[in-house]
């Protein structure tokens, strides 16, 4: 049975007016990164160049978004020397302006991300007033003009007994490694999904430490359109593109807001749970759905619950959030209460759920005690077949339900 460990919230022992009123902050799995992202240094190539080669620097490799690991519970970080055959001695030796002016879309540039500094390492890089071990993520998926080098690097890692973990990683990694993995995976996925400009269709260039993409005005490859063309010896001016004008001249990573909610009955004695047909038998969870444009979080919670279950909601309170790197969601956890007379289950609106029902608090409490597990694993010892099962402790749904049975909706709510 997998042992679930959640990240420690920021300043857990700090006494403040907010903590006295609302209780201890809740940190969910995939959050709690130990890294200071120092985002303002991402365009500083002098810093990135130094960070790249520092002895304390760690690189997390991804092949088709799968991280390098010793086993399912331990990712493996490698050194600058290991990645040099793929990235070269210093991909940051030129400024961003130079790289943009010399852009050649026929050459595949290894996707490298600067993730941040681990300031716990006092022997790490010192740059100006900042000290810590630098962390990078690197895409080693064989593609384009770097296929041979990437394949060689993968083979080197495999010769050490390492492998790339396939599928979604849920609950197996220590929380801080899980947060680093989530950051790397989400940003690599976004870069891979956006190789072309959304305005003009021309190839884009990754800049700002891998967190922005730009549409260069020139290309050494004489492309007339988005695909094809011959390599030229001098940069060719590309067609005009709206992204090069005004202030909206870059493509930034996207984060898709998603609401997930524990719904309490109007009398406070039951919780609404639902299940999809593809789930394991007896497994239920809280309801969830995407926030739509021009919609508040509270409105999205009410809409999604009504669409999926027919239940009508009153008050909605945000509880906590969870980054979810599949591919780039921010799960906004809420606790809501239904209105009297609006608690009838109706599944005809949206066919997403196979079933939805109200569960008594004691049933939910027992399921949290013995009926949770990671996907594909058995429930805990003491679980009786046929009883309610719930998501693992690393899922925000579990934290929302735990808050409800602990008295979140009581007279003195505490998160």
JSON list of C-alpha atoms in Angstrom, two decimals, residues 125-324:
[
{"chain": "A", "resi": 125, "resn": "UNK", "atom": "CA", "xyz": [25.26, 29.13, -6.56]},
{"chain": "A", "resi": 126, "resn": "UNK", "atom": "CA", "xyz": [25.48, 32.68, -5.21]},
{"chain": "A", "resi": 127, "resn": "UNK", "atom": "CA", "xyz": [24.36, 35.30, -7.70]},
{"chain": "A", "resi": 128, "resn": "UNK", "atom": "CA", "xyz": [23.91, 38.85, -6.44]},
{"chain": "A", "resi": 129, "resn": "UNK", "atom": "CA", "xyz": [21.86, 38.43, -3.26]},
{"chain": "A", "resi": 130, "resn": "UNK", "atom": "CA", "xyz": [20.48, 34.97, -4.15]},
{"chain": "A", "resi": 131, "resn": "UNK", "atom": "CA", "xyz": [21.95, 31.63, -3.09]},
{"chain": "A", "resi": 132, "resn": "UNK", "atom": "CA", "xyz": [20.74, 28.12, -3.88]},
{"chain": "A", "resi": 133, "resn": "UNK", "atom": "CA", "xyz": [21.17, 25.04, -6.01]},
{"chain": "A", "resi": 134, "resn": "UNK", "atom": "CA", "xyz": [19.81, 25.68, -9.54]},
{"chain": "A", "resi": 135, "resn": "UNK", "atom": "CA", "xyz": [17.27, 23.26, -11.00]},
{"chain": "A", "resi": 136, "resn": "UNK", "atom": "CA", "xyz": [16.53, 22.72, -14.69]},
{"chain": "A", "resi": 137, "resn": "UNK", "atom": "CA", "xyz": [14.19, 20.45, -16.62]},
{"chain": "A", "resi": 138, "resn": "UNK", "atom": "CA", "xyz": [15.27, 19.12, -20.03]},
{"chain": "A", "resi": 139, "resn": "UNK", "atom": "CA", "xyz": [13.22, 17.46, -22.75]},
{"chain": "A", "resi": 140, "resn": "UNK", "atom": "CA", "xyz": [15.26, 14.57, -24.17]},
{"chain": "A", "resi": 141, "resn": "UNK", "atom": "CA", "xyz": [12.54, 13.28, -26.48]},
{"chain": "A", "resi": 142, "resn": "UNK", "atom": "CA", "xyz": [14.25, 12.31, -29.77]},
{"chain": "A", "resi": 143, "resn": "UNK", "atom": "CA", "xyz": [13.06, 14.71, -32.48]},
{"chain": "A", "resi": 144, "resn": "UNK", "atom": "CA", "xyz": [14.28, 16.70, -35.46]},
{"chain": "A", "resi": 145, "resn": "UNK", "atom": "CA", "xyz": [17.97, 17.46, -35.74]},
{"chain": "A", "resi": 146, "resn": "UNK", "atom": "CA", "xyz": [18.73, 16.30, -32.16]},
{"chain": "A", "resi": 147, "resn": "UNK", "atom": "CA", "xyz": [17.34, 12.78, -32.57]},
{"chain": "A", "resi": 148, "resn": "UNK", "atom": "CA", "xyz": [20.71, 11.00, -32.43]},
{"chain": "A", "resi": 149, "resn": "UNK", "atom": "CA", "xyz": [22.02, 12.99, -29.45]},
{"chain": "A", "resi": 150, "resn": "UNK", "atom": "CA", "xyz": [18.77, 12.51, -27.51]},
{"chain": "A", "resi": 151, "resn": "UNK", "atom": "CA", "xyz": [18.71, 8.77, -28.17]},
{"chain": "A", "resi": 152, "resn": "UNK", "atom": "CA", "xyz": [22.32, 8.49, -27.03]},
{"chain": "A", "resi": 153, "resn": "UNK", "atom": "CA", "xyz": [21.55, 10.35, -23.80]},
{"chain": "A", "resi": 154, "resn": "UNK", "atom": "CA", "xyz": [18.55, 8.11, -23.12]},
{"chain": "A", "resi": 155, "resn": "UNK", "atom": "CA", "xyz": [20.67, 5.02, -23.69]},
{"chain": "A", "resi": 156, "resn": "UNK", "atom": "CA", "xyz": [23.29, 6.35, -21.28]},
{"chain": "A", "resi": 157, "resn": "UNK", "atom": "CA", "xyz": [20.67, 6.78, -18.58]},
{"chain": "A", "resi": 158, "resn": "UNK", "atom": "CA", "xyz": [19.27, 3.30, -19.21]},
{"chain": "A", "resi": 159, "resn": "UNK", "atom": "CA", "xyz": [22.75, 1.81, -18.93]},
{"chain": "A", "resi": 160, "resn": "UNK", "atom": "CA", "xyz": [22.82, 3.15, -15.35]},
{"chain": "A", "resi": 161, "resn": "UNK", "atom": "CA", "xyz": [19.69, 1.17, -14.50]},
{"chain": "A", "resi": 162, "resn": "UNK", "atom": "CA", "xyz": [17.44, 4.23, -14.75]},
{"chain": "A", "resi": 163, "resn": "UNK", "atom": "CA", "xyz": [14.17, 4.51, -16.64]},
{"chain": "A", "resi": 164, "resn": "UNK", "atom": "CA", "xyz": [11.52, 7.06, -17.59]},
{"chain": "A", "resi": 165, "resn": "UNK", "atom": "CA", "xyz": [8.30, 6.61, -15.61]},
{"chain": "A", "resi": 166, "resn": "UNK", "atom": "CA", "xyz": [5.35, 6.28, -17.96]},
{"chain": "A", "resi": 167, "resn": "UNK", "atom": "CA", "xyz": [1.83, 7.41, -17.22]},
{"chain": "A", "resi": 168, "resn": "UNK", "atom": "CA", "xyz": [0.54, 9.83, -14.63]},
{"chain": "A", "resi": 169, "resn": "UNK", "atom": "CA", "xyz": [2.47, 10.05, -11.40]},
{"chain": "A", "resi": 170, "resn": "UNK", "atom": "CA", "xyz": [-0.02, 10.14, -8.54]},
{"chain": "A", "resi": 171, "resn": "UNK", "atom": "CA", "xyz": [1.06, 9.94, -4.94]},
{"chain": "A", "resi": 172, "resn": "UNK", "atom": "CA", "xyz": [4.27, 7.98, -5.39]},
{"chain": "A", "resi": 173, "resn": "UNK", "atom": "CA", "xyz": [6.91, 10.73, -5.23]},
{"chain": "A", "resi": 174, "resn": "UNK", "atom": "CA", "xyz": [7.98, 12.63, -2.12]},
{"chain": "A", "resi": 175, "resn": "UNK", "atom": "CA", "xyz": [5.96, 15.88, -2.13]},
{"chain": "A", "resi": 176, "resn": "UNK", "atom": "CA", "xyz": [8.83, 18.24, -2.92]},
{"chain": "A", "resi": 177, "resn": "UNK", "atom": "CA", "xyz": [10.02, 16.13, -5.87]},
{"chain": "A", "resi": 178, "resn": "UNK", "atom": "CA", "xyz": [6.41, 15.88, -7.00]},
{"chain": "A", "resi": 179, "resn": "UNK", "atom": "CA", "xyz": [6.17, 19.68, -7.08]},
{"chain": "A", "resi": 180, "resn": "UNK", "atom": "CA", "xyz": [9.38, 19.99, -9.11]},
{"chain": "A", "resi": 181, "resn": "UNK", "atom": "CA", "xyz": [8.15, 17.28, -11.48]},
{"chain": "A", "resi": 182, "resn": "UNK", "atom": "CA", "xyz": [4.80, 19.04, -11.88]},
{"chain": "A", "resi": 183, "resn": "UNK", "atom": "CA", "xyz": [6.44, 22.37, -12.77]},
{"chain": "A", "resi": 184, "resn": "UNK", "atom": "CA", "xyz": [8.76, 20.74, -15.31]},
{"chain": "A", "resi": 185, "resn": "UNK", "atom": "CA", "xyz": [6.10, 18.58, -16.91]},
{"chain": "A", "resi": 186, "resn": "UNK", "atom": "CA", "xyz": [3.53, 21.36, -17.24]},
{"chain": "A", "resi": 187, "resn": "UNK", "atom": "CA", "xyz": [6.00, 23.76, -18.89]},
{"chain": "A", "resi": 188, "resn": "UNK", "atom": "CA", "xyz": [7.50, 21.14, -21.21]},
{"chain": "A", "resi": 189, "resn": "UNK", "atom": "CA", "xyz": [4.01, 20.10, -22.27]},
{"chain": "A", "resi": 190, "resn": "UNK", "atom": "CA", "xyz": [3.05, 23.70, -23.00]},
{"chain": "A", "resi": 191, "resn": "UNK", "atom": "CA", "xyz": [6.18, 24.29, -25.08]},
{"chain": "A", "resi": 192, "resn": "UNK", "atom": "CA", "xyz": [5.57, 21.08, -27.03]},
{"chain": "A", "resi": 193, "resn": "UNK", "atom": "CA", "xyz": [1.97, 22.08, -27.78]},
{"chain": "A", "resi": 194, "resn": "UNK", "atom": "CA", "xyz": [2.91, 25.54, -29.07]},
{"chain": "A", "resi": 195, "resn": "UNK", "atom": "CA", "xyz": [5.63, 25.15, -31.73]},
{"chain": "A", "resi": 196, "resn": "UNK", "atom": "CA", "xyz": [3.80, 27.56, -34.04]},
{"chain": "A", "resi": 197, "resn": "UNK", "atom": "CA", "xyz": [2.52, 31.09, -33.64]},
{"chain": "A", "resi": 198, "resn": "UNK", "atom": "CA", "xyz": [-1.21, 31.23, -33.00]},
{"chain": "A", "resi": 199, "resn": "UNK", "atom": "CA", "xyz": [-1.47, 34.42, -35.10]},
{"chain": "A", "resi": 200, "resn": "UNK", "atom": "CA", "xyz": [0.58, 33.79, -38.25]},
{"chain": "A", "resi": 201, "resn": "UNK", "atom": "CA", "xyz": [1.38, 30.07, -38.10]},
{"chain": "A", "resi": 202, "resn": "UNK", "atom": "CA", "xyz": [5.16, 30.50, -38.24]},
{"chain": "A", "resi": 203, "resn": "UNK", "atom": "CA", "xyz": [7.47, 28.48, -35.91]},
{"chain": "A", "resi": 204, "resn": "UNK", "atom": "CA", "xyz": [8.12, 30.06, -32.52]},
{"chain": "A", "resi": 205, "resn": "UNK", "atom": "CA", "xyz": [11.22, 30.24, -30.32]},
{"chain": "A", "resi": 206, "resn": "UNK", "atom": "CA", "xyz": [11.33, 29.41, -26.61]},
{"chain": "A", "resi": 207, "resn": "UNK", "atom": "CA", "xyz": [12.83, 32.22, -24.49]},
{"chain": "A", "resi": 208, "resn": "UNK", "atom": "CA", "xyz": [12.86, 33.48, -20.89]},
{"chain": "A", "resi": 209, "resn": "UNK", "atom": "CA", "xyz": [14.20, 30.25, -19.45]},
{"chain": "A", "resi": 210, "resn": "UNK", "atom": "CA", "xyz": [11.51, 28.23, -21.23]},
{"chain": "A", "resi": 211, "resn": "UNK", "atom": "CA", "xyz": [8.51, 30.18, -19.89]},
{"chain": "A", "resi": 212, "resn": "UNK", "atom": "CA", "xyz": [7.70, 32.29, -22.97]},
{"chain": "A", "resi": 213, "resn": "UNK", "atom": "CA", "xyz": [7.60, 31.76, -26.72]},
{"chain": "A", "resi": 214, "resn": "UNK", "atom": "CA", "xyz": [8.14, 34.47, -29.31]},
{"chain": "A", "resi": 215, "resn": "UNK", "atom": "CA", "xyz": [7.55, 34.76, -33.04]},
{"chain": "A", "resi": 216, "resn": "UNK", "atom": "CA", "xyz": [10.89, 35.97, -34.49]},
{"chain": "A", "resi": 217, "resn": "UNK", "atom": "CA", "xyz": [10.68, 38.60, -37.25]},
{"chain": "A", "resi": 218, "resn": "UNK", "atom": "CA", "xyz": [13.34, 36.80, -39.33]},
{"chain": "A", "resi": 219, "resn": "UNK", "atom": "CA", "xyz": [14.27, 33.21, -40.10]},
{"chain": "A", "resi": 220, "resn": "UNK", "atom": "CA", "xyz": [17.44, 31.84, -41.66]},
{"chain": "A", "resi": 221, "resn": "UNK", "atom": "CA", "xyz": [15.20, 29.17, -43.16]},
{"chain": "A", "resi": 222, "resn": "UNK", "atom": "CA", "xyz": [13.36, 30.78, -46.08]},
{"chain": "A", "resi": 223, "resn": "UNK", "atom": "CA", "xyz": [9.90, 29.71, -45.00]},
{"chain": "A", "resi": 224, "resn": "UNK", "atom": "CA", "xyz": [6.97, 31.10, -46.93]},
{"chain": "A", "resi": 225, "resn": "UNK", "atom": "CA", "xyz": [4.44, 29.47, -44.61]},
{"chain": "A", "resi": 226, "resn": "UNK", "atom": "CA", "xyz": [4.36, 27.51, -41.43]},
{"chain": "A", "resi": 227, "resn": "UNK", "atom": "CA", "xyz": [5.71, 24.28, -42.94]},
{"chain": "A", "resi": 228, "resn": "UNK", "atom": "CA", "xyz": [8.35, 23.58, -45.58]},
{"chain": "A", "resi": 229, "resn": "UNK", "atom": "CA", "xyz": [10.94, 25.79, -47.25]},
{"chain": "A", "resi": 230, "resn": "UNK", "atom": "CA", "xyz": [14.66, 25.74, -47.91]},
{"chain": "A", "resi": 231, "resn": "UNK", "atom": "CA", "xyz": [17.55, 26.75, -45.72]},
{"chain": "A", "resi": 232, "resn": "UNK", "atom": "CA", "xyz": [18.97, 30.13, -46.63]},
{"chain": "A", "resi": 233, "resn": "UNK", "atom": "CA", "xyz": [22.34, 31.62, -45.70]},
{"chain": "A", "resi": 234, "resn": "UNK", "atom": "CA", "xyz": [20.96, 34.91, -44.40]},
{"chain": "A", "resi": 235, "resn": "UNK", "atom": "CA", "xyz": [17.87, 35.62, -42.31]},
{"chain": "A", "resi": 236, "resn": "UNK", "atom": "CA", "xyz": [14.70, 36.09, -44.32]},
{"chain": "A", "resi": 237, "resn": "UNK", "atom": "CA", "xyz": [12.09, 38.56, -43.15]},
{"chain": "A", "resi": 238, "resn": "UNK", "atom": "CA", "xyz": [8.89, 36.85, -42.20]},
{"chain": "A", "resi": 239, "resn": "UNK", "atom": "CA", "xyz": [5.39, 38.10, -42.91]},
{"chain": "A", "resi": 240, "resn": "UNK", "atom": "CA", "xyz": [4.02, 40.66, -40.47]},
{"chain": "A", "resi": 241, "resn": "UNK", "atom": "CA", "xyz": [2.57, 39.20, -37.28]},
{"chain": "A", "resi": 242, "resn": "UNK", "atom": "CA", "xyz": [0.31, 40.93, -34.78]},
{"chain": "A", "resi": 243, "resn": "UNK", "atom": "CA", "xyz": [2.23, 39.33, -31.90]},
{"chain": "A", "resi": 244, "resn": "UNK", "atom": "CA", "xyz": [5.22, 41.55, -32.72]},
{"chain": "A", "resi": 245, "resn": "UNK", "atom": "CA", "xyz": [3.22, 44.74, -32.20]},
{"chain": "A", "resi": 246, "resn": "UNK", "atom": "CA", "xyz": [1.93, 46.36, -29.04]},
{"chain": "A", "resi": 247, "resn": "UNK", "atom": "CA", "xyz": [2.29, 44.79, -25.64]},
{"chain": "A", "resi": 248, "resn": "UNK", "atom": "CA", "xyz": [0.85, 41.33, -26.43]},
{"chain": "A", "resi": 249, "resn": "UNK", "atom": "CA", "xyz": [3.96, 40.22, -28.26]},
{"chain": "A", "resi": 250, "resn": "UNK", "atom": "CA", "xyz": [4.64, 36.91, -26.55]},
{"chain": "A", "resi": 251, "resn": "UNK", "atom": "CA", "xyz": [2.99, 33.58, -25.91]},
{"chain": "A", "resi": 252, "resn": "UNK", "atom": "CA", "xyz": [2.79, 32.69, -22.22]},
{"chain": "A", "resi": 253, "resn": "UNK", "atom": "CA", "xyz": [2.09, 29.33, -20.54]},
{"chain": "A", "resi": 254, "resn": "UNK", "atom": "CA", "xyz": [-1.56, 28.63, -19.94]},
{"chain": "A", "resi": 255, "resn": "UNK", "atom": "CA", "xyz": [-3.18, 27.45, -16.75]},
{"chain": "A", "resi": 256, "resn": "UNK", "atom": "CA", "xyz": [-6.73, 26.11, -16.98]},
{"chain": "A", "resi": 257, "resn": "UNK", "atom": "CA", "xyz": [-8.83, 26.86, -13.87]},
{"chain": "A", "resi": 258, "resn": "UNK", "atom": "CA", "xyz": [-10.96, 23.94, -12.73]},
{"chain": "A", "resi": 259, "resn": "UNK", "atom": "CA", "xyz": [-13.41, 23.90, -9.84]},
{"chain": "A", "resi": 260, "resn": "UNK", "atom": "CA", "xyz": [-13.77, 20.86, -7.61]},
{"chain": "A", "resi": 261, "resn": "UNK", "atom": "CA", "xyz": [-16.26, 20.95, -4.77]},
{"chain": "A", "resi": 262, "resn": "UNK", "atom": "CA", "xyz": [-17.51, 19.11, -1.75]},
{"chain": "A", "resi": 263, "resn": "UNK", "atom": "CA", "xyz": [-21.25, 19.80, -1.58]},
{"chain": "A", "resi": 264, "resn": "UNK", "atom": "CA", "xyz": [-22.93, 19.61, 1.84]},
{"chain": "A", "resi": 265, "resn": "UNK", "atom": "CA", "xyz": [-26.67, 19.16, 2.22]},
{"chain": "A", "resi": 266, "resn": "UNK", "atom": "CA", "xyz": [-28.75, 22.03, 3.59]},
{"chain": "A", "resi": 267, "resn": "UNK", "atom": "CA", "xyz": [-29.04, 20.25, 6.96]},
{"chain": "A", "resi": 268, "resn": "UNK", "atom": "CA", "xyz": [-25.25, 19.65, 7.08]},
{"chain": "A", "resi": 269, "resn": "UNK", "atom": "CA", "xyz": [-25.61, 15.88, 7.50]},
{"chain": "A", "resi": 270, "resn": "UNK", "atom": "CA", "xyz": [-24.76, 14.55, 4.03]},
{"chain": "A", "resi": 271, "resn": "UNK", "atom": "CA", "xyz": [-22.23, 15.08, 1.23]},
{"chain": "A", "resi": 272, "resn": "UNK", "atom": "CA", "xyz": [-22.87, 14.83, -2.51]},
{"chain": "A", "resi": 273, "resn": "UNK", "atom": "CA", "xyz": [-20.61, 12.35, -4.35]},
{"chain": "A", "resi": 274, "resn": "UNK", "atom": "CA", "xyz": [-20.59, 11.15, -7.95]},
{"chain": "A", "resi": 275, "resn": "UNK", "atom": "CA", "xyz": [-18.84, 8.57, -10.12]},
{"chain": "A", "resi": 276, "resn": "UNK", "atom": "CA", "xyz": [-17.91, 8.03, -13.75]},
{"chain": "A", "resi": 277, "resn": "UNK", "atom": "CA", "xyz": [-18.53, 4.74, -15.51]},
{"chain": "A", "resi": 278, "resn": "UNK", "atom": "CA", "xyz": [-14.82, 4.05, -16.10]},
{"chain": "A", "resi": 279, "resn": "UNK", "atom": "CA", "xyz": [-13.92, 4.19, -12.42]},
{"chain": "A", "resi": 280, "resn": "UNK", "atom": "CA", "xyz": [-13.32, 1.19, -10.15]},
{"chain": "A", "resi": 281, "resn": "UNK", "atom": "CA", "xyz": [-16.41, -0.29, -8.51]},
{"chain": "A", "resi": 282, "resn": "UNK", "atom": "CA", "xyz": [-17.81, 1.67, -5.56]},
{"chain": "A", "resi": 283, "resn": "UNK", "atom": "CA", "xyz": [-15.37, 4.57, -6.15]},
{"chain": "A", "resi": 284, "resn": "UNK", "atom": "CA", "xyz": [-16.98, 8.00, -5.83]},
{"chain": "A", "resi": 285, "resn": "UNK", "atom": "CA", "xyz": [-15.55, 11.50, -5.61]},
{"chain": "A", "resi": 286, "resn": "UNK", "atom": "CA", "xyz": [-16.51, 15.13, -5.42]},
{"chain": "A", "resi": 287, "resn": "UNK", "atom": "CA", "xyz": [-17.83, 16.82, -8.55]},
{"chain": "A", "resi": 288, "resn": "UNK", "atom": "CA", "xyz": [-15.57, 18.97, -10.76]},
{"chain": "A", "resi": 289, "resn": "UNK", "atom": "CA", "xyz": [-15.49, 20.95, -13.99]},
{"chain": "A", "resi": 290, "resn": "UNK", "atom": "CA", "xyz": [-13.78, 23.74, -15.92]},
{"chain": "A", "resi": 291, "resn": "UNK", "atom": "CA", "xyz": [-14.35, 27.43, -15.27]},
{"chain": "A", "resi": 292, "resn": "UNK", "atom": "CA", "xyz": [-15.68, 29.10, -18.41]},
{"chain": "A", "resi": 293, "resn": "UNK", "atom": "CA", "xyz": [-14.77, 32.58, -19.72]},
{"chain": "A", "resi": 294, "resn": "UNK", "atom": "CA", "xyz": [-16.40, 35.49, -17.87]},
{"chain": "A", "resi": 295, "resn": "UNK", "atom": "CA", "xyz": [-17.48, 33.21, -15.02]},
{"chain": "A", "resi": 296, "resn": "UNK", "atom": "CA", "xyz": [-16.57, 33.53, -11.36]},
{"chain": "A", "resi": 297, "resn": "UNK", "atom": "CA", "xyz": [-15.38, 30.54, -9.36]},
{"chain": "A", "resi": 298, "resn": "UNK", "atom": "CA", "xyz": [-18.58, 30.59, -7.33]},
{"chain": "A", "resi": 299, "resn": "UNK", "atom": "CA", "xyz": [-20.72, 30.66, -10.47]},
{"chain": "A", "resi": 300, "resn": "UNK", "atom": "CA", "xyz": [-18.73, 27.79, -11.99]},
{"chain": "A", "resi": 301, "resn": "UNK", "atom": "CA", "xyz": [-19.26, 25.68, -8.85]},
{"chain": "A", "resi": 302, "resn": "UNK", "atom": "CA", "xyz": [-23.02, 26.24, -8.94]},
{"chain": "A", "resi": 303, "resn": "UNK", "atom": "CA", "xyz": [-23.27, 25.64, -12.68]},
{"chain": "A", "resi": 304, "resn": "UNK", "atom": "CA", "xyz": [-21.20, 22.45, -12.74]},
{"chain": "A", "resi": 305, "resn": "UNK", "atom": "CA", "xyz": [-23.01, 20.88, -9.79]},
{"chain": "A", "resi": 306, "resn": "UNK", "atom": "CA", "xyz": [-26.43, 21.62, -11.31]},
{"chain": "A", "resi": 307, "resn": "UNK", "atom": "CA", "xyz": [-25.40, 20.40, -14.78]},
{"chain": "A", "resi": 308, "resn": "UNK", "atom": "CA", "xyz": [-23.94, 17.14, -13.49]},
{"chain": "A", "resi": 309, "resn": "UNK", "atom": "CA", "xyz": [-26.29, 16.31, -10.63]},
{"chain": "A", "resi": 310, "resn": "UNK", "atom": "CA", "xyz": [-29.28, 18.65, -10.71]},
{"chain": "A", "resi": 311, "resn": "UNK", "atom": "CA", "xyz": [-28.50, 19.89, -7.19]},
{"chain": "A", "resi": 312, "resn": "UNK", "atom": "CA", "xyz": [-28.88, 23.65, -6.59]},
{"chain": "A", "resi": 313, "resn": "UNK", "atom": "CA", "xyz": [-26.35, 25.45, -4.43]},
{"chain": "A", "resi": 314, "resn": "UNK", "atom": "CA", "xyz": [-26.31, 28.48, -2.16]},
{"chain": "A", "resi": 315, "resn": "UNK", "atom": "CA", "xyz": [-23.12, 29.62, -0.46]},
{"chain": "A", "resi": 316, "resn": "UNK", "atom": "CA", "xyz": [-19.75, 28.67, -1.95]},
{"chain": "A", "resi": 317, "resn": "UNK", "atom": "CA", "xyz": [-16.45, 29.00, -0.05]},
{"chain": "A", "resi": 318, "resn": "UNK", "atom": "CA", "xyz": [-12.97, 28.44, -1.49]},
{"chain": "A", "resi": 319, "resn": "UNK", "atom": "CA", "xyz": [-11.01, 25.93, 0.63]},
{"chain": "A", "resi": 320, "resn": "UNK", "atom": "CA", "xyz": [-7.63, 25.32, -1.07]},
{"chain": "A", "resi": 321, "resn": "UNK", "atom": "CA", "xyz": [-6.06, 24.79, -4.48]},
{"chain": "A", "resi": 322, "resn": "UNK", "atom": "CA", "xyz": [-3.97, 22.13, -6.22]},
{"chain": "A", "resi": 323, "resn": "UNK", "atom": "CA", "xyz": [-1.79, 22.40, -9.33]},
{"chain": "A", "resi": 324, "resn": "UNK", "atom": "CA", "xyz": [-2.52, 19.46, -11.62]}
]
